[in-house]
PDB file of C-alpha atoms in Angstrom:
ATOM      1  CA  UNK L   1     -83.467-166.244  54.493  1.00 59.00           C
ATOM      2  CA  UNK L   2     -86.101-165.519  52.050  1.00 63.00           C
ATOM      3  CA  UNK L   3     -83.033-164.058  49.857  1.00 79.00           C
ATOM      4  CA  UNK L   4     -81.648-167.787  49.338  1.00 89.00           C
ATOM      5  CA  UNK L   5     -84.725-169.676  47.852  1.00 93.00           C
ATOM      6  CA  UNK L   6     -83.913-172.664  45.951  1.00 92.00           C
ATOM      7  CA  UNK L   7     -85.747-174.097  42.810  1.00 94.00           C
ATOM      8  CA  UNK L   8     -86.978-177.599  42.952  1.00 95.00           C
ATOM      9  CA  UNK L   9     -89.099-179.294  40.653  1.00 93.00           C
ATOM     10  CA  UNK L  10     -89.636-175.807  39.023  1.00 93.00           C
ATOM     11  CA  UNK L  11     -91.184-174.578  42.049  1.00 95.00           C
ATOM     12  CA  UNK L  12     -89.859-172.082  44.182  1.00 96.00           C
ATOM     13  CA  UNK L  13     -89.173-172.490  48.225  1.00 95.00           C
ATOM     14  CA  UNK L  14     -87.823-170.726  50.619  1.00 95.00           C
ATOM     15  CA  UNK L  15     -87.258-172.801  53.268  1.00 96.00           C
ATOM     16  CA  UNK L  16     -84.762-176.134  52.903  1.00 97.00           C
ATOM     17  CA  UNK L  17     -85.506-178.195  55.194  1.00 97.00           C
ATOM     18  CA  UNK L  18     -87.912-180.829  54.383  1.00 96.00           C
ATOM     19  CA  UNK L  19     -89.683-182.470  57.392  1.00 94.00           C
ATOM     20  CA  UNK L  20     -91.263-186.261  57.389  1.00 90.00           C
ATOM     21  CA  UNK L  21     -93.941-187.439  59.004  1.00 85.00           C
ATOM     22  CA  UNK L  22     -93.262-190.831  60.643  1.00 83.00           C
ATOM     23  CA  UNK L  23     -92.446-191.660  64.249  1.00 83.00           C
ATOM     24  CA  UNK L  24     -94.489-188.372  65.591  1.00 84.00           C
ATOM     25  CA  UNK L  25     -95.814-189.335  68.773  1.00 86.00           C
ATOM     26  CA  UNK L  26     -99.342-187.317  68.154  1.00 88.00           C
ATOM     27  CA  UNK L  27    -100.584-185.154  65.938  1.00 90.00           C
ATOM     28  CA  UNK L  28    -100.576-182.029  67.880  1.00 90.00           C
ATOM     29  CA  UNK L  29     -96.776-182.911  68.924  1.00 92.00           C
ATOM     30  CA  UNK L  30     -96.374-182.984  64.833  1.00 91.00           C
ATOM     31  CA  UNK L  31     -98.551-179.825  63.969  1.00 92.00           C
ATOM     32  CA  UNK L  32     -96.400-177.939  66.385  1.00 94.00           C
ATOM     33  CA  UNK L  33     -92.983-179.188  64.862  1.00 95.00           C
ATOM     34  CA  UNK L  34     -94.238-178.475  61.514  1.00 95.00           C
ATOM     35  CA  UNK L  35     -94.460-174.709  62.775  1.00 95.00           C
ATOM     36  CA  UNK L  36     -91.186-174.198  64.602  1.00 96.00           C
ATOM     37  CA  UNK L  37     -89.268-176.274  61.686  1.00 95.00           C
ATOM     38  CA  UNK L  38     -90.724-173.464  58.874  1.00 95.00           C
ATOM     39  CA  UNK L  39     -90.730-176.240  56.391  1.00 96.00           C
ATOM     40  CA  UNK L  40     -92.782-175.821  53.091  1.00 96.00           C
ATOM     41  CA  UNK L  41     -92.534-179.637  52.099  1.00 95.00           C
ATOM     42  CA  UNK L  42     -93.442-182.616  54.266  1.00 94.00           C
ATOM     43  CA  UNK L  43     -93.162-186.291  53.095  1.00 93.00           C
ATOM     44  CA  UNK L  44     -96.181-188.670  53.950  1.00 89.00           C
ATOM     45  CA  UNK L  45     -96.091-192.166  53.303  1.00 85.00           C
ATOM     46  CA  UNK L  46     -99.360-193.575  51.051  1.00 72.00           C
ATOM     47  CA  UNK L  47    -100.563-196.039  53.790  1.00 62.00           C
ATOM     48  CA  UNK L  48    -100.590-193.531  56.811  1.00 51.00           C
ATOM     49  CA  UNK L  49    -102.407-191.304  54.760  1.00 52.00           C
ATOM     50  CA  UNK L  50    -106.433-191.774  54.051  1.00 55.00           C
ATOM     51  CA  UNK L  51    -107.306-188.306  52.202  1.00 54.00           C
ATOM     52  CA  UNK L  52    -110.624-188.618  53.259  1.00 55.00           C
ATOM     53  CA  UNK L  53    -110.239-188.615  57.080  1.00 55.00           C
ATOM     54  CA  UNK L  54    -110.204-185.274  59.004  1.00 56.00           C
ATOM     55  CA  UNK L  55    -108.090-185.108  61.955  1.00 63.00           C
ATOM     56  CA  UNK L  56    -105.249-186.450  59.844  1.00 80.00           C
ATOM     57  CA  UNK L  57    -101.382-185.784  58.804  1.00 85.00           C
ATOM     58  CA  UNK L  58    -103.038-184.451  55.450  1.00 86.00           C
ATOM     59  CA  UNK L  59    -105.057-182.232  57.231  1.00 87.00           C
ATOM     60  CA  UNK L  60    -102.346-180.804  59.794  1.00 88.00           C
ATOM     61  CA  UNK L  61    -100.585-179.771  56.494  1.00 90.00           C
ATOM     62  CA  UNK L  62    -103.564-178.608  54.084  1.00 89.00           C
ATOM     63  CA  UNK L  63    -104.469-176.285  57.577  1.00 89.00           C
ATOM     64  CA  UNK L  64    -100.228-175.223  57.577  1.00 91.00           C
ATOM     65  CA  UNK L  65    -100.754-174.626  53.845  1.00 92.00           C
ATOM     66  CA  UNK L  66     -97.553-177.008  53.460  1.00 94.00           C
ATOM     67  CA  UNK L  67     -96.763-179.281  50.283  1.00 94.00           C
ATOM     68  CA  UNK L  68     -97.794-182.943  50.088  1.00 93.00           C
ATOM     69  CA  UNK L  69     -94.808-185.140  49.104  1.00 95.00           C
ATOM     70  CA  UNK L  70     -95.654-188.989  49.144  1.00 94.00           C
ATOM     71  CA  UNK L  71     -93.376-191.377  49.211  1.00 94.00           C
ATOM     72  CA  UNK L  72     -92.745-195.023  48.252  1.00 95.00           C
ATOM     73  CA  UNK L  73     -91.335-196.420  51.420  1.00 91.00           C
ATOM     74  CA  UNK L  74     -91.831-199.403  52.747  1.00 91.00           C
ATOM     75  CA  UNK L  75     -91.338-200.612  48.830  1.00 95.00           C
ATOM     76  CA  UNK L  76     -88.615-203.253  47.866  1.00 96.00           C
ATOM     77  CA  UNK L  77     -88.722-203.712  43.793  1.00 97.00           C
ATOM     78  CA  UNK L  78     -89.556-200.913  41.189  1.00 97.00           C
ATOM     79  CA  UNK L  79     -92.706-202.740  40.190  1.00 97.00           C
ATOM     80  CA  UNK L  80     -94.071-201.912  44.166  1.00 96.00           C
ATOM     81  CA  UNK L  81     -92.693-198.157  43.803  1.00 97.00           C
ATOM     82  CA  UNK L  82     -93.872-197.347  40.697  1.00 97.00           C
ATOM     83  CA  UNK L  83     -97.638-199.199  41.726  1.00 96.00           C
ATOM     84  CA  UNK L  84     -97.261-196.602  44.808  1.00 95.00           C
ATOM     85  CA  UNK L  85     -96.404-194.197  43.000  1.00 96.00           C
ATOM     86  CA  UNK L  86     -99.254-193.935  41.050  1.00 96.00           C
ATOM     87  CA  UNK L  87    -101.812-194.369  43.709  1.00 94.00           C
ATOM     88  CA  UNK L  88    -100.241-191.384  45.356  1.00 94.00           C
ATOM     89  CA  UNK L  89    -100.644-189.659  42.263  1.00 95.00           C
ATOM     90  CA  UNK L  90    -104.622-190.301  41.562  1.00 93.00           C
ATOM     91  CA  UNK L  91    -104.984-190.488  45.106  1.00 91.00           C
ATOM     92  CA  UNK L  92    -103.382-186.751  46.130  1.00 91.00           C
ATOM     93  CA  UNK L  93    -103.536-185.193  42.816  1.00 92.00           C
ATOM     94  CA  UNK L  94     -99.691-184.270  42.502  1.00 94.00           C
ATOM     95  CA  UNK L  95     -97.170-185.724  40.145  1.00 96.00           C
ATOM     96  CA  UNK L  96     -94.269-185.208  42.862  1.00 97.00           C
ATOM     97  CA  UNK L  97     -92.957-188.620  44.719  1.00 97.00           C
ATOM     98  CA  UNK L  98     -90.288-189.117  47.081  1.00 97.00           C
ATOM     99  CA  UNK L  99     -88.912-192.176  45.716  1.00 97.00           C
ATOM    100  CA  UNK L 100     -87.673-195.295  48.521  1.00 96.00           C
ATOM    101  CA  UNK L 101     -86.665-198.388  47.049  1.00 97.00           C
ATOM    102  CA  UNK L 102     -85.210-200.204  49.533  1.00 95.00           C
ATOM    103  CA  UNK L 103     -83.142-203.617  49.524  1.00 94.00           C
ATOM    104  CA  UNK L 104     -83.863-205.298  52.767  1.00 92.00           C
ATOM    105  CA  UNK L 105     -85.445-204.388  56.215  1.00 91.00           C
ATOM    106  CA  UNK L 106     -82.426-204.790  58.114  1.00 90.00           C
ATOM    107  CA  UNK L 107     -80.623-202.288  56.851  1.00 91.00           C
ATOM    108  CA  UNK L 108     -82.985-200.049  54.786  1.00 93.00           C
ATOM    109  CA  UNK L 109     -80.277-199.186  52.523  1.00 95.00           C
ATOM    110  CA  UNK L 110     -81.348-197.953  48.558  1.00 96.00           C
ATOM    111  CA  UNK L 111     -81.484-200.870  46.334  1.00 97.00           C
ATOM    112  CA  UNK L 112     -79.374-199.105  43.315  1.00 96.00           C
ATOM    113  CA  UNK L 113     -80.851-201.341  39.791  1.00 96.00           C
ATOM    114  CA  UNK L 114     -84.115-201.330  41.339  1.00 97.00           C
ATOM    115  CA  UNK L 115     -84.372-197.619  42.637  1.00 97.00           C
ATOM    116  CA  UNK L 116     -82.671-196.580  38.660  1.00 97.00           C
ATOM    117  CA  UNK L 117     -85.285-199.016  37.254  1.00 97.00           C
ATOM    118  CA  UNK L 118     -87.930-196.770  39.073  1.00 98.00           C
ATOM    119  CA  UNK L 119     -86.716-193.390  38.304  1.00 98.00           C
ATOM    120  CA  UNK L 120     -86.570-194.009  34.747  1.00 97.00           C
ATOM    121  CA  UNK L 121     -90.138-195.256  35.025  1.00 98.00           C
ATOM    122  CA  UNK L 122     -91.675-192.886  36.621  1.00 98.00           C
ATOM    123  CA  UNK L 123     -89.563-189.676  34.849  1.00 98.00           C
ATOM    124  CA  UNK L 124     -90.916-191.208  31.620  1.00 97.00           C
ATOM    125  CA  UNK L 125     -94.116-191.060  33.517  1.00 97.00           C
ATOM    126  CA  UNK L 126     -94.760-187.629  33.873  1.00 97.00           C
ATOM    127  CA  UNK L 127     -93.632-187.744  37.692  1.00 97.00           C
ATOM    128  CA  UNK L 128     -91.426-185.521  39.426  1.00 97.00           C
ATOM    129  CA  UNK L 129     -88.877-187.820  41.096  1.00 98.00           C
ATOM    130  CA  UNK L 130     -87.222-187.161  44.251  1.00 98.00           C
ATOM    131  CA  UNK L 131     -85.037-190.630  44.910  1.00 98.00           C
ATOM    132  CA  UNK L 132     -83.896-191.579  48.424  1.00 97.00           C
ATOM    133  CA  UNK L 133     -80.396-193.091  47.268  1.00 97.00           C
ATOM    134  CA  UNK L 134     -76.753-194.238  48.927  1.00 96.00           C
ATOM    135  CA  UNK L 135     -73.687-191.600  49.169  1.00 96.00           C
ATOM    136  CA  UNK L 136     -72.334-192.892  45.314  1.00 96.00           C
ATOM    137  CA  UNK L 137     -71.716-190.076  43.159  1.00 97.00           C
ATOM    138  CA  UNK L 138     -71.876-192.186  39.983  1.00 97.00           C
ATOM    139  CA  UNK L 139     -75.346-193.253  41.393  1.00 97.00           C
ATOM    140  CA  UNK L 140     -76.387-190.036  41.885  1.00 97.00           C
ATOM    141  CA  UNK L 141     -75.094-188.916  38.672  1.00 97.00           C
ATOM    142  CA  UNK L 142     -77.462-191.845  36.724  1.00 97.00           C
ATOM    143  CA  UNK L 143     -80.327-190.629  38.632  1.00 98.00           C
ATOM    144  CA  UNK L 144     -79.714-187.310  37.239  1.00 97.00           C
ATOM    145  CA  UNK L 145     -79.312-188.486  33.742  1.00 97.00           C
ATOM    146  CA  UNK L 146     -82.503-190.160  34.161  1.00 97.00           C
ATOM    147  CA  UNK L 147     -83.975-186.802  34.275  1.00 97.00           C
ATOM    148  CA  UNK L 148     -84.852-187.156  38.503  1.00 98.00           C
ATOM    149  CA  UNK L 149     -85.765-183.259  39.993  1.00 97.00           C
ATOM    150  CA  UNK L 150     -82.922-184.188  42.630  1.00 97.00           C
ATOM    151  CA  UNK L 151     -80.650-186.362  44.020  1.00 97.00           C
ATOM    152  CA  UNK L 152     -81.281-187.305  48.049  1.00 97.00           C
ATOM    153  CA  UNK L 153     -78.051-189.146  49.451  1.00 97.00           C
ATOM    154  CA  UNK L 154     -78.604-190.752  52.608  1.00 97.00           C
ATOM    155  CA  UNK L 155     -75.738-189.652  55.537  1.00 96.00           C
ATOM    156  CA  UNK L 156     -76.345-193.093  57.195  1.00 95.00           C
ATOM    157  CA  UNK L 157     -79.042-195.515  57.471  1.00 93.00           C
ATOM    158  CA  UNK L 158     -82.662-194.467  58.351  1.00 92.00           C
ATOM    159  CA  UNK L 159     -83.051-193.422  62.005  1.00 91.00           C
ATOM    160  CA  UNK L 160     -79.767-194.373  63.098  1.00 93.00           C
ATOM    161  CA  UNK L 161     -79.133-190.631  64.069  1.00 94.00           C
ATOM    162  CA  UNK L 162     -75.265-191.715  63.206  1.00 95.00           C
ATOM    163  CA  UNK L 163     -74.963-188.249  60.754  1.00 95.00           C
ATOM    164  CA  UNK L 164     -72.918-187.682  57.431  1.00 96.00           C
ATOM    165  CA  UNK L 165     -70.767-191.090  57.280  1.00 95.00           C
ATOM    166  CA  UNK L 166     -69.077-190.281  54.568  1.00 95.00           C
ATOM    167  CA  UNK L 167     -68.572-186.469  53.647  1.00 96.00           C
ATOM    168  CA  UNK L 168     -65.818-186.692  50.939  1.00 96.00           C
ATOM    169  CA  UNK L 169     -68.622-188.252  49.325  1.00 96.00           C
ATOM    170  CA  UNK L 170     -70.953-185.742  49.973  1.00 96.00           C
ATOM    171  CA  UNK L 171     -68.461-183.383  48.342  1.00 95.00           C
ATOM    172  CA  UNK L 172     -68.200-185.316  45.433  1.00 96.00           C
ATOM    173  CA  UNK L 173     -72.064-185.267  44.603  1.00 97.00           C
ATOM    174  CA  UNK L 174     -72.596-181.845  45.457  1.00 96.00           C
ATOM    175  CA  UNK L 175     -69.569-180.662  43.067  1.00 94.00           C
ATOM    176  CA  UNK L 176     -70.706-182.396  40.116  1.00 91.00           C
ATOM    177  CA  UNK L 177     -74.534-182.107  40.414  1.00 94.00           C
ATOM    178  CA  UNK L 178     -76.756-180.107  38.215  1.00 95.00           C
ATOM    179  CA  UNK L 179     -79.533-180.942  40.161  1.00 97.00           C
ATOM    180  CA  UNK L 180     -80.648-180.057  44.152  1.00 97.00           C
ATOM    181  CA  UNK L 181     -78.902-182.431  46.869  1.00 98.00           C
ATOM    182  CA  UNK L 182     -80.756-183.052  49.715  1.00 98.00           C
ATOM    183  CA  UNK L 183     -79.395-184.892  52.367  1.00 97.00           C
ATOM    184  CA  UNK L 184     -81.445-187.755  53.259  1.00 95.00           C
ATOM    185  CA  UNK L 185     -81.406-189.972  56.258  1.00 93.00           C
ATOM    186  CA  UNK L 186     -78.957-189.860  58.833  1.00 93.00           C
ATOM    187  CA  UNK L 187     -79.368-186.812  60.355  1.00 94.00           C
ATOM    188  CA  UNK L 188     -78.904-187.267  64.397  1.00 94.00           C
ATOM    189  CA  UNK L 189     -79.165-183.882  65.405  1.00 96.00           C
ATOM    190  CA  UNK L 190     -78.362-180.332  64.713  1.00 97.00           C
ATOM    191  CA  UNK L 191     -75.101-179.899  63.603  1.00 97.00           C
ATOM    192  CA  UNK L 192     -75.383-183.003  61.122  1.00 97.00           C
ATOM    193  CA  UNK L 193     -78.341-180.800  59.367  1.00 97.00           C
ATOM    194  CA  UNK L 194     -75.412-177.510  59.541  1.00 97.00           C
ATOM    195  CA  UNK L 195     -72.932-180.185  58.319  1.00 97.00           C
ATOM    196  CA  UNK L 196     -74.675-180.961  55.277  1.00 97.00           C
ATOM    197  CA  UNK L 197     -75.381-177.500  53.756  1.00 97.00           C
ATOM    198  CA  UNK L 198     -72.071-176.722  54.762  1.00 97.00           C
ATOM    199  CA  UNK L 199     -70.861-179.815  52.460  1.00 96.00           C
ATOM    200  CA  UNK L 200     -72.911-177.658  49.542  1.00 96.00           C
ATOM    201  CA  UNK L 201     -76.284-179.508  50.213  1.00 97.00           C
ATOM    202  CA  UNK L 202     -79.122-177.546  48.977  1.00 97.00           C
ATOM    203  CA  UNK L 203     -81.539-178.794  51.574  1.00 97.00           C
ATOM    204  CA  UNK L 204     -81.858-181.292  54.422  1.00 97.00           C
ATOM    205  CA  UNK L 205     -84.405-184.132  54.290  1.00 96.00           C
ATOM    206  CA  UNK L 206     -85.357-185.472  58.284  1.00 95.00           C
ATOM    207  CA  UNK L 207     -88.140-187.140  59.998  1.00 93.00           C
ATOM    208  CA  UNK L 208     -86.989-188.892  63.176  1.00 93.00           C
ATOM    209  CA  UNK L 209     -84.314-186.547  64.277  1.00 95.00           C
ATOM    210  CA  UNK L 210     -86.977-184.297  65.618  1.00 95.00           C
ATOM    211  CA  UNK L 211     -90.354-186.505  65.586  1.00 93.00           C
ATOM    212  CA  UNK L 212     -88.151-189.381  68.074  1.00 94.00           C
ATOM    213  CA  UNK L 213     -86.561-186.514  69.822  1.00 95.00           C
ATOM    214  CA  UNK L 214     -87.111-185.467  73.614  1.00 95.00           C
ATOM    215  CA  UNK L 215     -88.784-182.512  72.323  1.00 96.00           C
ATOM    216  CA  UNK L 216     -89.425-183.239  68.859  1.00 96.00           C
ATOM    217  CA  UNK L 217     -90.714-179.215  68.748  1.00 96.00           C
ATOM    218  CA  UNK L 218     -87.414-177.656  70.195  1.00 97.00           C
ATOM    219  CA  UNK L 219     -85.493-179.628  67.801  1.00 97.00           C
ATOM    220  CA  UNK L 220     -87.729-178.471  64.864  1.00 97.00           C
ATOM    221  CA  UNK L 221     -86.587-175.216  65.917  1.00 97.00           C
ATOM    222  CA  UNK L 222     -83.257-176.637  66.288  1.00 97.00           C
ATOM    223  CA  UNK L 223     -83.055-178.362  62.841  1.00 97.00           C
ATOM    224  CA  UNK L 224     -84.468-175.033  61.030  1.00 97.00           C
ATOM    225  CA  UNK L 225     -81.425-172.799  62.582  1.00 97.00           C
ATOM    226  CA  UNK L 226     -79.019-175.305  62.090  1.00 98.00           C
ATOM    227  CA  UNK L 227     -80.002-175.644  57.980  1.00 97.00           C
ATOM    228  CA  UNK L 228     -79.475-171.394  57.689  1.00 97.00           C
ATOM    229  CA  UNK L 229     -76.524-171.260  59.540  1.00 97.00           C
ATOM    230  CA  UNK L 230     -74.988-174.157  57.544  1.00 97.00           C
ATOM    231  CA  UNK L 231     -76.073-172.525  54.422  1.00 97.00           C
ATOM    232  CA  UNK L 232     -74.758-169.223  55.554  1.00 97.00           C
ATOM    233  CA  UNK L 233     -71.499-170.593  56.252  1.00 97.00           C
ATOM    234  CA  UNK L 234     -71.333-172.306  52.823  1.00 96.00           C
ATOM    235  CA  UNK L 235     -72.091-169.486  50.764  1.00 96.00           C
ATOM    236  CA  UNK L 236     -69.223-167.259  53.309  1.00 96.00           C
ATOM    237  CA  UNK L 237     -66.845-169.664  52.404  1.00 94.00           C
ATOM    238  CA  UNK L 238     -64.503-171.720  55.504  1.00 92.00           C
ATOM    239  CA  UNK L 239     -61.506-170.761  55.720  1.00 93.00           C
ATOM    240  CA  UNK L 240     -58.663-173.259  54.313  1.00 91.00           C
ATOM    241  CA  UNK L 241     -57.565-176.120  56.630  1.00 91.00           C
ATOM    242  CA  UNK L 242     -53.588-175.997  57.896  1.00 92.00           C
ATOM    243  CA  UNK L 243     -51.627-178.422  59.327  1.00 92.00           C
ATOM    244  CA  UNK L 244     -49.471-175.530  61.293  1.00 93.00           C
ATOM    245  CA  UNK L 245     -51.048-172.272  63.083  1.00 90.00           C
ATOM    246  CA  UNK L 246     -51.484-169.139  61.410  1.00 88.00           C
ATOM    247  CA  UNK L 247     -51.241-166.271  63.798  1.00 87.00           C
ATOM    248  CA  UNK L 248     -54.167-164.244  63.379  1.00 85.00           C
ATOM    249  CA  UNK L 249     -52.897-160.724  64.539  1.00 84.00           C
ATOM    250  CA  UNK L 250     -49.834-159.448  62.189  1.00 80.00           C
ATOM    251  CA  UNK L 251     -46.130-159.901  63.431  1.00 76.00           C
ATOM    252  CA  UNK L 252     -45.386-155.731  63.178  1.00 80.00           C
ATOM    253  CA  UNK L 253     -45.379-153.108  65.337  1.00 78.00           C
ATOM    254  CA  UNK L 254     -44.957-156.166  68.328  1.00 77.00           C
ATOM    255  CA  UNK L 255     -43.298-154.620  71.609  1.00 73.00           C
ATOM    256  CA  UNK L 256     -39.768-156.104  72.240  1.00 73.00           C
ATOM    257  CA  UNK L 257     -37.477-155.608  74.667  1.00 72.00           C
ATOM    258  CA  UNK L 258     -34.567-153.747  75.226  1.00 74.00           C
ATOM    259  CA  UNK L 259     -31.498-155.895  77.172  1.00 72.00           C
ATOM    260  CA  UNK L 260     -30.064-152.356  78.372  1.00 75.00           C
ATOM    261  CA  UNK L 261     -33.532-151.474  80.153  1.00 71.00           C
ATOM    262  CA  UNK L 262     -35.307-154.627  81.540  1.00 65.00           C
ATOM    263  CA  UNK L 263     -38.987-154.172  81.469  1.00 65.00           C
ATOM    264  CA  UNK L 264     -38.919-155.271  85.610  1.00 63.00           C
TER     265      UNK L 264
END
């Protein structure tokens, strides 16, 4: 749908879903989804990523000609993420970051002071922020008043496959954002990814719902259908919900019988 590009971070893209890196079981197996997903922005996270090593992630996407976006997972206070964060940034060269502050290991839910502690840090920094956060629309709306590029709710905790938990919420944060919202974490399989754009998301965020998949390069393909035909159905508009049928075929011109001449 290179009619529907989206702006992010000032730059332009055309596709909207964003793929991850981690769990791909080899590098040709991840080269291959890249391609069939059509995504133009990949997350990597610092330490599986040695820029000087050639047969690596970073190469797979320099070759695709697809946008670096690190990421700060694995990181548990805003002193770790913002330490990543700028390692990523001499290290790569871009000011973009994906930003994971999480609280514990268990459940790798957002930490909320620590991941708004960050944000402000690194916005004031120069950085293009990207945060990884829970489905709280007054959350989401600090991030934004932080000055983050986006906000990236999660649908339910990372690699549970469980999909959009909560989608009132969802609604919420997409109706009173000015920024992108990406859905982040969550995503199980196709229809969650249709879900979310259909819930007014302007992109989907996934890693392990293809790279864990049976074949991680059919769902790619999956996963990239599933994000147009969600958007396409968002901007069409559904139609209103009911709690009684509506017929669909109007009530005149219906044949009715006559008593005095029985049909048979």
């Amino acid at each position: 749908m290179s009619d529907d590009t989206f702006l992010l971070g000032g730059t332009e893209f055309s596709s909207r879903l964003i793929m991850g890196t981690g769990g791909a079981p080899s590098l040709d197996v991840l080269d291959r989804s890249l391609a069939a997903s059509g995504t133009e922005l990949t997350t990597v996270a610092m330490r599986r990523l040695d820029p000087t090593v050639r047969g690596s992630v970073l190469s797979v996407l320099t070759r695709r000609n697809i946008r670096v976006l690190p990421n700060t997972a694995g990181c548990f206070t805003a002193g770790e993420a913002v330490l990543t964060a700028r390692l990523a940034r001499e290290a790569l060269g871009t000011d973009w970051i994906k930003l994971e502050v999480i609280a514990d290991e268990r459940t790798l839910l957002p930490d909320p002071v620590e991941l708004l502690d960050a944000a402000e840090t690194l916005v004031d920094d120069g950085f293009t922020v990207l945060p990884y956060t829970n489905d709280d629309p007054v959350l989401a709306r600090k991030l934004e008043d932080v000055g983050c590029a986006a906000v990236m709710p999660l649908g339910s905790p990372i690699g549970s496959g469980l999909g959009i938990r909560n989608p009132h919420n969802f609604e919420l944060i997409t109706a009173g954002a000015g920024v992108p919202v990406i859905l982040d974490a969550g995503a199980g399989t196709a229809s969650d990814a249709a879900l979310a754009m259909e819930l007014g998301c302007a992109a989907v965020m996934l890693a392990s719902a293809v790279t864990r998949a049976q074949d991680p390069v059919l769902m790619a393909g999956a996963m990239r259908h599933a994000v147009e035909a969600g958007r396409l159905a968002h901007r069409a508009g559904r139609i209103p919900r009911r709690h009684f049928a509506q017929a669909s075929s109007p009530h005149e011109g219906r044949a009715r019988l006559d008593p005095e001449r029985p049909a048979f």
